[in-house]
mmCIF file of C-alpha atoms in Angstrom:
data_model
loop_
_atom_site.group_PDB
_atom_site.id
_atom_site.type_symbol
_atom_site.label_atom_id
_atom_site.label_comp_id
_atom_site.label_asym_id
_atom_site.label_seq_id
_atom_site.Cartn_x
_atom_site.Cartn_y
_atom_site.Cartn_z
ATOM 1 C CA MET A 1 40.699 271.226 299.754
ATOM 2 C CA VAL A 2 40.167 275.195 301.332
ATOM 3 C CA ARG A 3 40.482 273.577 305.054
ATOM 4 C CA VAL A 4 44.234 273.139 303.617
ATOM 5 C CA LEU A 5 45.174 276.423 301.815
ATOM 6 C CA ALA A 6 43.894 278.163 304.129
ATOM 7 C CA ARG A 7 45.877 276.799 307.271
ATOM 8 C CA GLU A 8 48.940 277.503 304.437
ATOM 9 C CA ARG A 9 48.168 281.119 303.805
ATOM 10 C CA ASP A 10 47.539 282.196 307.419
ATOM 11 C CA ARG A 11 51.121 280.322 309.451
ATOM 12 C CA ALA A 12 52.395 281.954 305.665
ATOM 13 C CA VAL A 13 51.371 285.464 306.816
ATOM 14 C CA ARG A 14 52.327 285.729 310.400
ATOM 15 C CA LEU A 15 55.453 286.190 309.511
ATOM 16 C CA PRO A 16 56.871 289.295 308.709
ATOM 17 C CA ALA A 17 59.201 289.293 306.244
ATOM 18 C CA ARG A 18 61.387 290.858 308.476
ATOM 19 C CA LEU A 19 61.639 287.459 310.342
ATOM 20 C CA VAL A 20 61.845 285.368 306.883
ATOM 21 C CA THR A 21 64.824 287.508 306.026
ATOM 22 C CA ALA A 22 66.293 286.885 309.026
ATOM 23 C CA LEU A 23 65.940 283.560 309.253
ATOM 24 C CA ALA A 24 67.023 282.388 305.859
ATOM 25 C CA GLU A 25 70.858 284.374 306.692
ATOM 26 C CA ALA A 26 71.319 282.857 310.327
ATOM 27 C CA GLN A 27 70.183 279.982 308.512
ATOM 28 C CA GLY A 28 73.326 279.852 305.795
ATOM 29 C CA GLU A 29 75.392 280.975 308.688
ATOM 30 C CA GLY A 30 74.278 278.492 311.052
ATOM 31 C CA LEU A 31 74.743 275.654 308.181
ATOM 32 C CA GLN A 32 78.431 277.041 307.440
ATOM 33 C CA ALA A 33 79.104 277.579 311.231
ATOM 34 C CA TRP A 34 77.428 273.746 311.693
ATOM 35 C CA ARG A 35 80.238 272.794 308.317
ATOM 36 C CA GLU A 36 83.333 274.226 310.591
ATOM 37 C CA ALA A 37 82.851 272.300 314.038
ATOM 38 C CA ARG A 38 81.936 268.966 312.309
ATOM 39 C CA THR A 39 85.292 269.686 311.054
ATOM 40 C CA THR A 40 86.835 270.368 314.257
ATOM 41 C CA LYS A 41 84.693 268.791 316.565
ATOM 42 C CA ARG A 42 84.542 271.595 318.939
ATOM 43 C CA PHE A 43 80.456 272.455 319.233
ATOM 44 C CA GLU A 44 82.000 275.975 320.636
ATOM 45 C CA ARG A 45 82.101 277.352 316.969
ATOM 46 C CA PHE A 46 78.160 276.588 316.394
ATOM 47 C CA GLN A 47 77.168 277.373 319.530
ATOM 48 C CA PRO A 48 76.734 281.257 319.050
ATOM 49 C CA ALA A 49 74.355 280.255 315.714
ATOM 50 C CA LEU A 50 72.083 277.786 317.119
ATOM 51 C CA GLU A 51 71.791 280.539 320.056
ATOM 52 C CA ALA A 52 71.162 282.883 317.091
ATOM 53 C CA LEU A 53 68.756 280.333 315.135
ATOM 54 C CA LEU A 54 66.718 279.625 318.042
ATOM 55 C CA ALA A 55 66.097 283.106 319.225
ATOM 56 C CA LEU A 56 64.471 283.669 315.255
ATOM 57 C CA ARG A 57 62.385 280.053 315.891
ATOM 58 C CA ARG A 58 60.783 281.302 319.465
ATOM 59 C CA GLU A 59 59.972 284.896 317.563
ATOM 60 C CA GLN A 60 58.270 282.540 314.970
ATOM 61 C CA ALA A 61 56.318 280.626 316.477
ATOM 62 C CA ASP A 62 54.530 283.379 318.528
ATOM 63 C CA ALA A 63 54.369 284.775 315.465
ATOM 64 C CA GLN A 64 52.204 282.301 314.065
ATOM 65 C CA GLY A 65 50.801 281.543 317.675
ATOM 66 C CA HIS A 66 49.980 279.339 320.294
ATOM 67 C CA ASP A 67 49.068 278.240 323.976
ATOM 68 C CA GLY A 68 51.626 278.811 326.274
ATOM 69 C CA GLU A 69 54.179 276.001 324.151
ATOM 70 C CA ARG A 70 56.094 277.557 321.449
ATOM 71 C CA TYR A 71 57.395 274.604 320.449
ATOM 72 C CA ASP A 72 53.471 273.143 319.473
ATOM 73 C CA ALA A 73 53.810 276.005 317.017
ATOM 74 C CA LEU A 74 56.883 274.593 314.848
ATOM 75 C CA LEU A 75 55.869 271.339 315.342
ATOM 76 C CA GLU A 76 52.514 272.020 313.445
ATOM 77 C CA GLY A 77 54.980 272.853 309.871
ATOM 78 C CA PHE A 78 55.821 268.869 309.947
ATOM 79 C CA GLU A 79 52.315 267.342 312.242
ATOM 80 C CA PRO A 80 49.817 269.564 312.083
ATOM 81 C CA GLY A 81 47.020 268.792 314.516
ATOM 82 C CA MET A 82 49.534 267.740 316.955
ATOM 83 C CA ARG A 83 51.007 269.051 320.357
ATOM 84 C CA VAL A 84 53.184 268.955 323.152
ATOM 85 C CA LYS A 85 50.556 267.660 325.631
ATOM 86 C CA ARG A 86 49.685 265.396 322.857
ATOM 87 C CA LEU A 87 53.320 263.411 322.434
ATOM 88 C CA THR A 88 55.820 263.882 325.540
ATOM 89 C CA PRO A 89 53.408 261.071 327.007
ATOM 90 C CA VAL A 90 53.233 258.854 323.608
ATOM 91 C CA LEU A 91 57.216 259.365 323.747
ATOM 92 C CA THR A 92 57.938 259.155 327.418
ATOM 93 C CA ALA A 93 56.401 255.740 327.558
ATOM 94 C CA LEU A 94 58.366 254.482 324.480
ATOM 95 C CA ARG A 95 61.497 255.891 325.536
ATOM 96 C CA ASP A 96 60.803 254.176 329.072
ATOM 97 C CA SER A 97 60.373 250.932 327.580
ATOM 98 C CA LEU A 98 62.783 250.795 325.024
ATOM 99 C CA ILE A 99 65.991 251.136 327.350
ATOM 100 C CA PRO A 100 64.790 247.392 329.563
ATOM 101 C CA MET A 101 64.786 246.369 326.107
ATOM 102 C CA VAL A 102 67.981 247.532 324.369
ATOM 103 C CA ALA A 103 69.850 246.571 327.855
ATOM 104 C CA ALA A 104 68.405 242.829 328.158
ATOM 105 C CA LEU A 105 69.206 242.167 323.888
ATOM 106 C CA GLY A 106 72.782 244.076 324.825
ATOM 107 C CA GLU A 107 72.919 241.653 327.642
ATOM 108 C CA GLN A 108 72.808 238.267 325.023
ATOM 109 C CA LYS A 109 76.015 239.538 323.126
ATOM 110 C CA ARG A 110 75.130 238.841 319.765
ATOM 111 C CA ALA A 111 78.136 238.544 317.134
ATOM 112 C CA PHE A 112 78.144 241.706 314.403
ATOM 113 C CA PRO A 113 76.746 239.319 311.220
ATOM 114 C CA THR A 114 80.374 237.839 309.616
ATOM 115 C CA PHE A 115 78.594 238.366 306.105
ATOM 116 C CA LEU A 116 77.991 242.573 307.051
ATOM 117 C CA SER A 117 81.626 242.896 307.768
ATOM 118 C CA GLY A 118 84.102 243.564 305.690
ATOM 119 C CA ARG A 119 83.342 241.579 303.420
ATOM 120 C CA THR A 120 82.195 242.664 299.008
ATOM 121 C CA TYR A 121 78.806 243.210 297.210
ATOM 122 C CA ASP A 122 79.310 244.365 293.531
ATOM 123 C CA THR A 123 78.022 247.959 293.047
ATOM 124 C CA GLY A 124 75.861 247.133 289.809
ATOM 125 C CA GLN A 125 74.108 244.264 290.903
ATOM 126 C CA GLN A 126 73.606 245.671 293.660
ATOM 127 C CA TRP A 127 71.670 247.896 291.334
ATOM 128 C CA GLN A 128 69.987 245.176 289.406
ATOM 129 C CA PHE A 129 68.868 243.185 293.115
ATOM 130 C CA THR A 130 67.156 247.417 293.677
ATOM 131 C CA MET A 131 64.913 247.293 291.360
ATOM 132 C CA ARG A 132 64.529 244.461 291.303
ATOM 133 C CA LEU A 133 62.807 245.842 294.767
ATOM 134 C CA LEU A 134 61.172 248.420 293.364
ATOM 135 C CA LYS A 135 58.828 246.164 290.715
ATOM 136 C CA ALA A 136 58.539 243.970 293.395
ATOM 137 C CA VAL A 137 56.648 246.484 296.422
ATOM 138 C CA GLY A 138 54.711 247.655 292.951
ATOM 139 C CA PHE A 139 56.591 250.911 292.642
ATOM 140 C CA ASP A 140 55.179 252.250 288.857
ATOM 141 C CA LEU A 141 59.199 252.640 287.340
ATOM 142 C CA GLU A 142 56.660 253.962 284.094
ATOM 143 C CA SER A 143 55.640 256.884 286.653
ATOM 144 C CA GLY A 144 59.077 257.557 288.758
ATOM 145 C CA ARG A 145 62.281 256.497 288.127
ATOM 146 C CA GLN A 146 65.113 255.425 290.716
ATOM 147 C CA ASP A 147 69.145 257.171 291.097
ATOM 148 C CA VAL A 148 72.205 256.990 292.937
ATOM 149 C CA SER A 149 73.490 259.311 295.453
ATOM 150 C CA ILE A 150 75.520 259.689 298.626
ATOM 151 C CA HIS A 151 71.921 260.352 300.781
ATOM 152 C CA PRO A 152 68.988 258.499 299.476
ATOM 153 C CA PHE A 153 66.198 261.064 299.608
ATOM 154 C CA THR A 154 62.613 261.420 297.020
ATOM 155 C CA ASN A 155 61.295 264.056 295.169
ATOM 156 C CA SER A 156 57.541 264.384 294.105
ATOM 157 C CA VAL A 157 56.805 266.466 290.714
ATOM 158 C CA HIS A 158 53.870 265.300 290.558
ATOM 159 C CA ALA A 159 51.791 261.280 291.631
ATOM 160 C CA GLN A 160 53.220 260.741 287.656
ATOM 161 C CA ASP A 161 56.145 262.031 288.628
ATOM 162 C CA VAL A 162 58.090 259.757 291.751
ATOM 163 C CA ARG A 163 62.338 260.318 291.166
ATOM 164 C CA LEU A 164 63.633 258.686 294.150
ATOM 165 C CA THR A 165 68.040 258.310 295.053
ATOM 166 C CA THR A 166 69.237 255.065 297.094
ATOM 167 C CA ARG A 167 72.883 254.461 298.364
ATOM 168 C CA LEU A 168 75.022 252.058 296.874
ATOM 169 C CA ASP A 169 78.345 251.304 299.408
ATOM 170 C CA PRO A 170 80.335 247.548 298.546
ATOM 171 C CA THR A 171 81.084 246.905 301.731
ATOM 172 C CA TRP A 172 77.637 247.629 303.637
ATOM 173 C CA PRO A 173 74.308 246.411 300.783
ATOM 174 C CA PRO A 174 72.351 246.823 303.562
ATOM 175 C CA ALA A 175 72.492 250.719 302.606
ATOM 176 C CA ALA A 176 71.270 250.159 299.276
ATOM 177 C CA LEU A 177 68.424 247.327 299.962
ATOM 178 C CA PHE A 178 66.943 248.960 302.783
ATOM 179 C CA GLY A 179 67.780 252.773 301.825
ATOM 180 C CA THR A 180 65.685 251.497 298.378
ATOM 181 C CA LEU A 181 62.875 249.745 300.460
ATOM 182 C CA HIS A 182 62.787 252.929 302.441
ATOM 183 C CA GLU A 183 62.622 255.863 299.336
ATOM 184 C CA ALA A 184 59.965 253.387 297.251
ATOM 185 C CA GLY A 185 57.700 253.658 300.521
ATOM 186 C CA HIS A 186 58.073 257.115 300.896
ATOM 187 C CA GLY A 187 57.582 257.113 296.760
ATOM 188 C CA LEU A 188 54.863 255.166 296.756
ATOM 189 C CA TYR A 189 52.449 256.866 298.508
ATOM 190 C CA GLU A 190 53.123 259.961 296.243
ATOM 191 C CA GLN A 191 51.369 257.452 293.290
ATOM 192 C CA GLY A 192 49.002 257.022 295.035
ATOM 193 C CA PHE A 193 46.748 259.586 295.303
ATOM 194 C CA SER A 194 44.230 260.002 294.276
ATOM 195 C CA PRO A 195 44.186 260.914 290.007
ATOM 196 C CA GLU A 196 40.705 263.536 291.259
ATOM 197 C CA HIS A 197 42.906 265.396 293.403
ATOM 198 C CA HIS A 198 46.310 265.510 291.733
ATOM 199 C CA ARG A 199 47.205 269.420 291.064
ATOM 200 C CA THR A 200 45.089 269.701 294.550
ATOM 201 C CA PRO A 201 46.193 270.917 297.692
ATOM 202 C CA LEU A 202 44.731 267.330 299.195
ATOM 203 C CA ALA A 203 46.825 265.543 296.660
ATOM 204 C CA SER A 204 50.000 265.800 299.240
ATOM 205 C CA VAL A 205 50.199 263.752 302.599
ATOM 206 C CA PRO A 206 48.585 264.938 305.714
ATOM 207 C CA SER A 207 52.586 265.014 308.307
ATOM 208 C CA MET A 208 55.808 264.545 307.886
ATOM 209 C CA GLY A 209 55.416 262.100 310.703
ATOM 210 C CA LEU A 210 52.391 260.008 307.814
ATOM 211 C CA HIS A 211 55.176 259.786 305.431
ATOM 212 C CA GLU A 212 57.664 258.368 306.971
ATOM 213 C CA SER A 213 55.464 255.195 308.588
ATOM 214 C CA GLN A 214 55.340 254.521 304.920
ATOM 215 C CA SER A 215 58.998 254.296 304.726
ATOM 216 C CA ARG A 216 59.434 252.701 307.737
ATOM 217 C CA LEU A 217 56.340 250.350 307.139
ATOM 218 C CA TRP A 218 58.138 249.115 303.640
ATOM 219 C CA GLU A 219 61.434 249.263 304.767
ATOM 220 C CA ASN A 220 61.329 247.721 308.328
ATOM 221 C CA LEU A 221 57.573 246.011 308.642
ATOM 222 C CA VAL A 222 58.278 244.248 305.136
ATOM 223 C CA GLY A 223 61.693 244.115 303.963
ATOM 224 C CA ARG A 224 63.596 243.096 307.557
ATOM 225 C CA GLY A 225 60.646 240.532 307.789
ATOM 226 C CA ARG A 226 61.997 236.718 306.841
ATOM 227 C CA ALA A 227 58.254 236.420 304.937
ATOM 228 C CA PHE A 228 59.895 239.419 302.357
ATOM 229 C CA TRP A 229 63.326 237.298 302.084
ATOM 230 C CA VAL A 230 61.123 234.128 301.843
ATOM 231 C CA SER A 231 60.965 234.818 297.876
ATOM 232 C CA HIS A 232 63.865 237.063 297.649
ATOM 233 C CA PHE A 233 66.649 235.849 299.341
ATOM 234 C CA PRO A 234 67.892 233.206 296.441
ATOM 235 C CA ALA A 235 68.027 236.143 294.129
ATOM 236 C CA LEU A 236 69.905 237.719 295.846
ATOM 237 C CA LYS A 237 72.505 234.344 296.815
ATOM 238 C CA GLU A 238 73.144 234.197 293.335
ATOM 239 C CA SER A 239 73.918 237.992 293.221
ATOM 240 C CA PHE A 240 76.469 237.432 295.771
ATOM 241 C CA PRO A 241 77.073 233.937 295.483
ATOM 242 C CA GLU A 242 80.909 234.541 297.163
ATOM 243 C CA ALA A 243 79.332 236.929 299.107
ATOM 244 C CA LEU A 244 77.166 235.182 300.406
ATOM 245 C CA ALA A 245 78.102 231.409 300.012
ATOM 246 C CA ASP A 246 77.833 230.261 304.195
ATOM 247 C CA VAL A 247 74.447 232.314 304.896
ATOM 248 C CA ASP A 248 71.646 231.392 304.866
ATOM 249 C CA LEU A 249 67.767 232.453 305.206
ATOM 250 C CA ASP A 250 67.433 232.636 308.731
ATOM 251 C CA GLY A 251 71.428 233.889 309.167
ATOM 252 C CA PHE A 252 70.312 236.626 307.257
ATOM 253 C CA HIS A 253 67.051 237.574 307.972
ATOM 254 C CA ALA A 254 68.990 237.811 312.141
ATOM 255 C CA GLY A 255 71.573 240.269 310.792
ATOM 256 C CA ILE A 256 69.902 242.284 308.894
ATOM 257 C CA ASN A 257 68.252 242.388 312.759
ATOM 258 C CA HIS A 258 71.636 242.643 314.709
ATOM 259 C CA VAL A 259 70.543 244.838 317.215
ATOM 260 C CA VAL A 260 73.341 246.857 318.632
ATOM 261 C CA PRO A 261 73.644 250.734 320.441
ATOM 262 C CA SER A 262 74.775 252.980 317.804
ATOM 263 C CA LEU A 263 76.728 256.702 318.054
ATOM 264 C CA ILE A 264 75.404 257.597 314.996
ATOM 265 C CA ARG A 265 71.058 257.841 314.446
ATOM 266 C CA VAL A 266 71.136 256.947 310.891
ATOM 267 C CA GLU A 267 73.170 253.543 311.413
ATOM 268 C CA ALA A 268 69.888 252.302 313.940
ATOM 269 C CA ASP A 269 68.658 249.163 314.057
ATOM 270 C CA GLU A 270 64.651 249.910 314.399
ATOM 271 C CA VAL A 271 64.714 248.882 318.557
ATOM 272 C CA THR A 272 66.745 251.898 319.599
ATOM 273 C CA TYR A 273 66.291 254.322 316.717
ATOM 274 C CA ASN A 274 63.333 255.636 318.894
ATOM 275 C CA LEU A 275 65.857 256.311 321.747
ATOM 276 C CA HIS A 276 67.491 258.541 319.325
ATOM 277 C CA ILE A 277 64.541 260.942 318.925
ATOM 278 C CA ALA A 278 63.392 260.712 322.356
ATOM 279 C CA LEU A 279 66.790 262.085 323.768
ATOM 280 C CA ARG A 280 66.723 265.290 320.937
ATOM 281 C CA TYR A 281 63.246 265.812 321.109
ATOM 282 C CA GLU A 282 63.787 266.455 324.693
ATOM 283 C CA LEU A 283 66.786 268.265 324.663
ATOM 284 C CA GLU A 284 64.767 270.593 321.730
ATOM 285 C CA LEU A 285 62.414 270.979 323.477
ATOM 286 C CA ALA A 286 64.356 272.436 326.903
ATOM 287 C CA MET A 287 65.896 274.902 324.483
ATOM 288 C CA LEU A 288 63.018 275.947 323.321
ATOM 289 C CA ARG A 289 61.550 276.775 326.084
ATOM 290 C CA ASP A 290 65.097 278.203 328.168
ATOM 291 C CA GLU A 291 65.343 275.284 330.559
ATOM 292 C CA LEU A 292 69.365 274.052 328.248
ATOM 293 C CA PRO A 293 70.760 276.849 328.414
ATOM 294 C CA VAL A 294 72.818 275.983 324.073
ATOM 295 C CA SER A 295 76.089 275.729 326.020
ATOM 296 C CA GLU A 296 75.279 273.342 328.429
ATOM 297 C CA LEU A 297 73.567 271.141 325.244
ATOM 298 C CA PRO A 298 76.226 268.739 324.067
ATOM 299 C CA SER A 299 77.136 267.592 328.061
ATOM 300 C CA ALA A 300 73.877 267.170 328.546
ATOM 301 C CA TRP A 301 73.430 264.864 325.235
ATOM 302 C CA ASN A 302 75.894 263.014 326.311
ATOM 303 C CA GLU A 303 74.174 262.406 329.268
ATOM 304 C CA ARG A 304 71.084 261.287 327.787
ATOM 305 C CA MET A 305 73.077 259.339 325.471
ATOM 306 C CA ARG A 306 75.433 257.243 328.754
ATOM 307 C CA ARG A 307 71.383 256.327 330.128
ATOM 308 C CA TYR A 308 69.309 255.850 326.698
ATOM 309 C CA LEU A 309 71.846 253.539 324.963
ATOM 310 C CA GLY A 310 74.724 253.208 327.802
ATOM 311 C CA ILE A 311 77.070 254.639 325.469
ATOM 312 C CA THR A 312 78.894 257.591 325.247
ATOM 313 C CA PRO A 313 79.946 260.003 322.249
ATOM 314 C CA PRO A 314 84.187 260.504 321.384
ATOM 315 C CA ASP A 315 83.730 263.719 320.315
ATOM 316 C CA ASP A 316 81.163 266.245 319.615
ATOM 317 C CA THR A 317 81.106 265.292 315.731
ATOM 318 C CA GLN A 318 79.605 262.202 316.152
ATOM 319 C CA GLY A 319 77.385 263.529 318.543
ATOM 320 C CA VAL A 320 75.891 266.493 319.098
ATOM 321 C CA LEU A 321 76.956 267.719 315.863
ATOM 322 C CA GLN A 322 76.057 264.679 313.993
ATOM 323 C CA ASP A 323 72.497 265.529 312.550
ATOM 324 C CA ILE A 324 72.146 269.029 310.083
ATOM 325 C CA HIS A 325 68.718 269.626 310.459
ATOM 326 C CA TRP A 326 69.561 272.189 314.088
ATOM 327 C CA ALA A 327 72.279 274.060 310.996
ATOM 328 C CA TRP A 328 69.341 275.149 309.707
ATOM 329 C CA GLY A 329 67.245 275.802 313.101
ATOM 330 C CA GLU A 330 65.022 272.949 311.549
ATOM 331 C CA LEU A 331 63.298 272.349 315.641
ATOM 332 C CA GLY A 332 59.704 269.960 314.877
ATOM 333 C CA TYR A 333 61.462 267.226 312.759
ATOM 334 C CA PHE A 334 63.309 264.460 314.545
ATOM 335 C CA PRO A 335 59.648 263.398 316.907
ATOM 336 C CA THR A 336 57.204 263.189 312.933
ATOM 337 C CA TYR A 337 60.415 260.179 312.169
ATOM 338 C CA SER A 338 58.779 258.681 315.463
ATOM 339 C CA LEU A 339 55.409 259.418 315.389
ATOM 340 C CA GLY A 340 56.620 257.491 312.213
ATOM 341 C CA ASN A 341 57.291 254.483 313.189
ATOM 342 C CA LEU A 342 54.355 254.590 316.158
ATOM 343 C CA TYR A 343 52.431 254.728 312.437
ATOM 344 C CA ALA A 344 53.256 252.191 310.496
ATOM 345 C CA ALA A 345 53.443 249.475 313.076
ATOM 346 C CA SER A 346 49.548 250.615 314.494
ATOM 347 C CA LEU A 347 49.239 250.473 310.246
ATOM 348 C CA TYR A 348 50.996 247.203 309.223
ATOM 349 C CA ALA A 349 48.635 245.596 312.423
ATOM 350 C CA ALA A 350 45.877 246.668 310.731
ATOM 351 C CA ALA A 351 47.330 245.475 307.691
ATOM 352 C CA ASN A 352 47.237 241.777 309.053
ATOM 353 C CA ARG A 353 43.356 242.373 310.890
ATOM 354 C CA ALA A 354 41.598 242.622 307.089
ATOM 355 C CA LEU A 355 44.278 240.509 305.596
ATOM 356 C CA PRO A 356 45.033 237.251 307.197
ATOM 357 C CA SER A 357 47.670 235.349 304.447
ATOM 358 C CA LEU A 358 48.980 239.163 304.191
ATOM 359 C CA GLU A 359 52.456 236.544 305.405
ATOM 360 C CA ALA A 360 52.059 234.409 303.250
ATOM 361 C CA ASP A 361 51.590 237.139 300.221
ATOM 362 C CA LEU A 362 54.958 238.264 300.997
ATOM 363 C CA ALA A 363 56.111 234.727 301.518
ATOM 364 C CA ARG A 364 55.780 234.120 297.631
ATOM 365 C CA GLY A 365 56.865 237.701 296.437
ATOM 366 C CA ASP A 366 53.121 238.826 295.988
ATOM 367 C CA THR A 367 53.189 242.956 297.485
ATOM 368 C CA SER A 368 50.092 243.479 295.694
ATOM 369 C CA SER A 369 47.370 242.666 298.367
ATOM 370 C CA LEU A 370 49.066 245.027 300.490
ATOM 371 C CA LEU A 371 49.961 247.605 298.555
ATOM 372 C CA GLY A 372 46.202 247.655 297.029
ATOM 373 C CA TRP A 373 45.508 247.582 299.981
ATOM 374 C CA LEU A 374 47.352 250.405 301.423
ATOM 375 C CA ARG A 375 45.961 252.383 298.755
ATOM 376 C CA ALA A 376 42.447 252.339 299.711
ATOM 377 C CA ASN A 377 42.239 253.065 303.126
ATOM 378 C CA LEU A 378 45.385 255.696 303.210
ATOM 379 C CA HIS A 379 47.041 256.756 299.695
ATOM 380 C CA SER A 380 44.168 257.436 298.325
ATOM 381 C CA HIS A 381 43.145 259.709 300.081
ATOM 382 C CA GLY A 382 45.566 262.736 299.973
ATOM 383 C CA PHE A 383 44.942 265.461 303.033
ATOM 384 C CA ARG A 384 41.367 265.102 303.123
ATOM 385 C CA LEU A 385 42.357 264.248 307.459
ATOM 386 C CA PRO A 386 44.292 265.626 309.891
ATOM 387 C CA ALA A 387 46.841 262.031 309.830
ATOM 388 C CA GLU A 388 45.793 261.463 313.345
ATOM 389 C CA GLU A 389 42.280 261.077 312.500
ATOM 390 C CA ARG A 390 43.112 259.393 309.418
ATOM 391 C CA VAL A 391 45.363 256.674 311.403
ATOM 392 C CA ARG A 392 42.393 256.829 313.526
ATOM 393 C CA ALA A 393 40.001 255.872 310.997
ATOM 394 C CA ILE A 394 41.994 253.134 308.967
ATOM 395 C CA THR A 395 42.932 251.497 313.426
ATOM 396 C CA GLY A 396 40.541 252.522 315.304
ATOM 397 C CA GLU A 397 42.623 253.922 317.705
ATOM 398 C CA GLY A 398 45.347 257.074 317.672
ATOM 399 C CA LEU A 399 48.398 257.437 317.727
ATOM 400 C CA THR A 400 49.958 254.799 320.085
ATOM 401 C CA ASP A 401 52.978 252.440 321.181
ATOM 402 C CA ARG A 402 51.700 250.272 321.672
ATOM 403 C CA ASP A 403 51.479 247.732 318.756
ATOM 404 C CA PHE A 404 54.790 248.856 317.736
ATOM 405 C CA LEU A 405 55.947 247.346 321.084
ATOM 406 C CA GLN A 406 54.154 244.719 320.185
ATOM 407 C CA TYR A 407 56.095 243.883 316.901
ATOM 408 C CA LEU A 408 59.552 244.559 318.979
ATOM 409 C CA ARG A 409 59.153 242.997 321.297
ATOM 410 C CA ALA A 410 57.645 239.676 319.271
ATOM 411 C CA LYS A 411 59.996 239.503 316.397
ATOM 412 C CA TYR A 412 63.441 240.096 318.473
ATOM 413 C CA GLY A 413 62.433 237.978 321.418
ATOM 414 C CA ALA A 414 62.113 235.176 318.813
ATOM 415 C CA LEU A 415 65.498 236.450 316.758
ATOM 416 C CA TYR A 416 66.717 236.704 320.869
ATOM 417 C CA GLY A 417 65.184 233.654 322.519
ATOM 418 C CA ILE A 418 64.334 235.124 325.445
ATOM 419 C CA LYS A 419 61.330 237.046 326.557
ATOM 420 C CA LEU A 420 61.077 240.609 326.444
#
């Protein structure tokens, strides 16, 4: 507990009041400039604001201290203990494995699932089904609740007051289904802290990447898995008898795992998603190192989109301006999304080794064995260890892309009938 408090205090007191004020003002100006740039689809409107934010983030990194890599100081705010020299080789290897995988799946030219194109799904029924999903995965509705918002999020006041939101779209039910499962993963973590740690710094998550591992685990490894829908698809079909009249379990499973490169990160499937993160990480690192002028950011973005995903944004709004993170100079956050995916796969592989009947349990609609395992091995420990140390204590190994790539190759090789 003392270690956690000392770390937070040390990082805070190193920042002079002048810099804190300047950052707050620059973030407000950056957000306004970003909104205007998105409206006009012209990055040039945002460029001066981003340059100012970058200068301040460099000053912040120097004030907080680093060993020659400014990005480390910013990454520390989201992923304590992680460093560029540890992170870059893993994300680079992951990128280089995913690019040919995406190309191979694209060569199959699978049609977009018809049940996700132009059909209407009553939002009231969607809401009822998301509440069913929350109960199914073990989210405690006596100690939390779910509401509706434009973009799903989780807000934890206390382990006994965890609030989630989901999004309802009448023509895109995955927004509700997987938005709820994603936020439920975050919420389950928050509800799982040991009571003895409540109201102390130990009742917190070691890193944003580890927090994201839980949302990704429930959204993708469980929620996009066939076993989970063996028990839940019949009820889904009853909820939407017309829209799903011609869809069976296997068709539904294939549809929710359709792979296609997309311009927008938040719309990306689990095969292409980490390429979006690799692009952003590489550009952030280059800008902070003064290796990439901000004026060249749009062209560098588009070049990587072509190289990694084979597509080019038609304008800056669908390209370099799509995320809000840079509007307030939030460098160092994007890698936590990929760390979440990698940690999730490693944890799920370990859970399957410890629980040989896990897939059969899920097919029966029973998630209690998985949740119990996560509670005992991860949630209840809070911030007693840094993220990678906690993962190593659970799985026997730290950060690796092996489990994630094995998962993708097995799952999508079977779905697409090819060897990956």
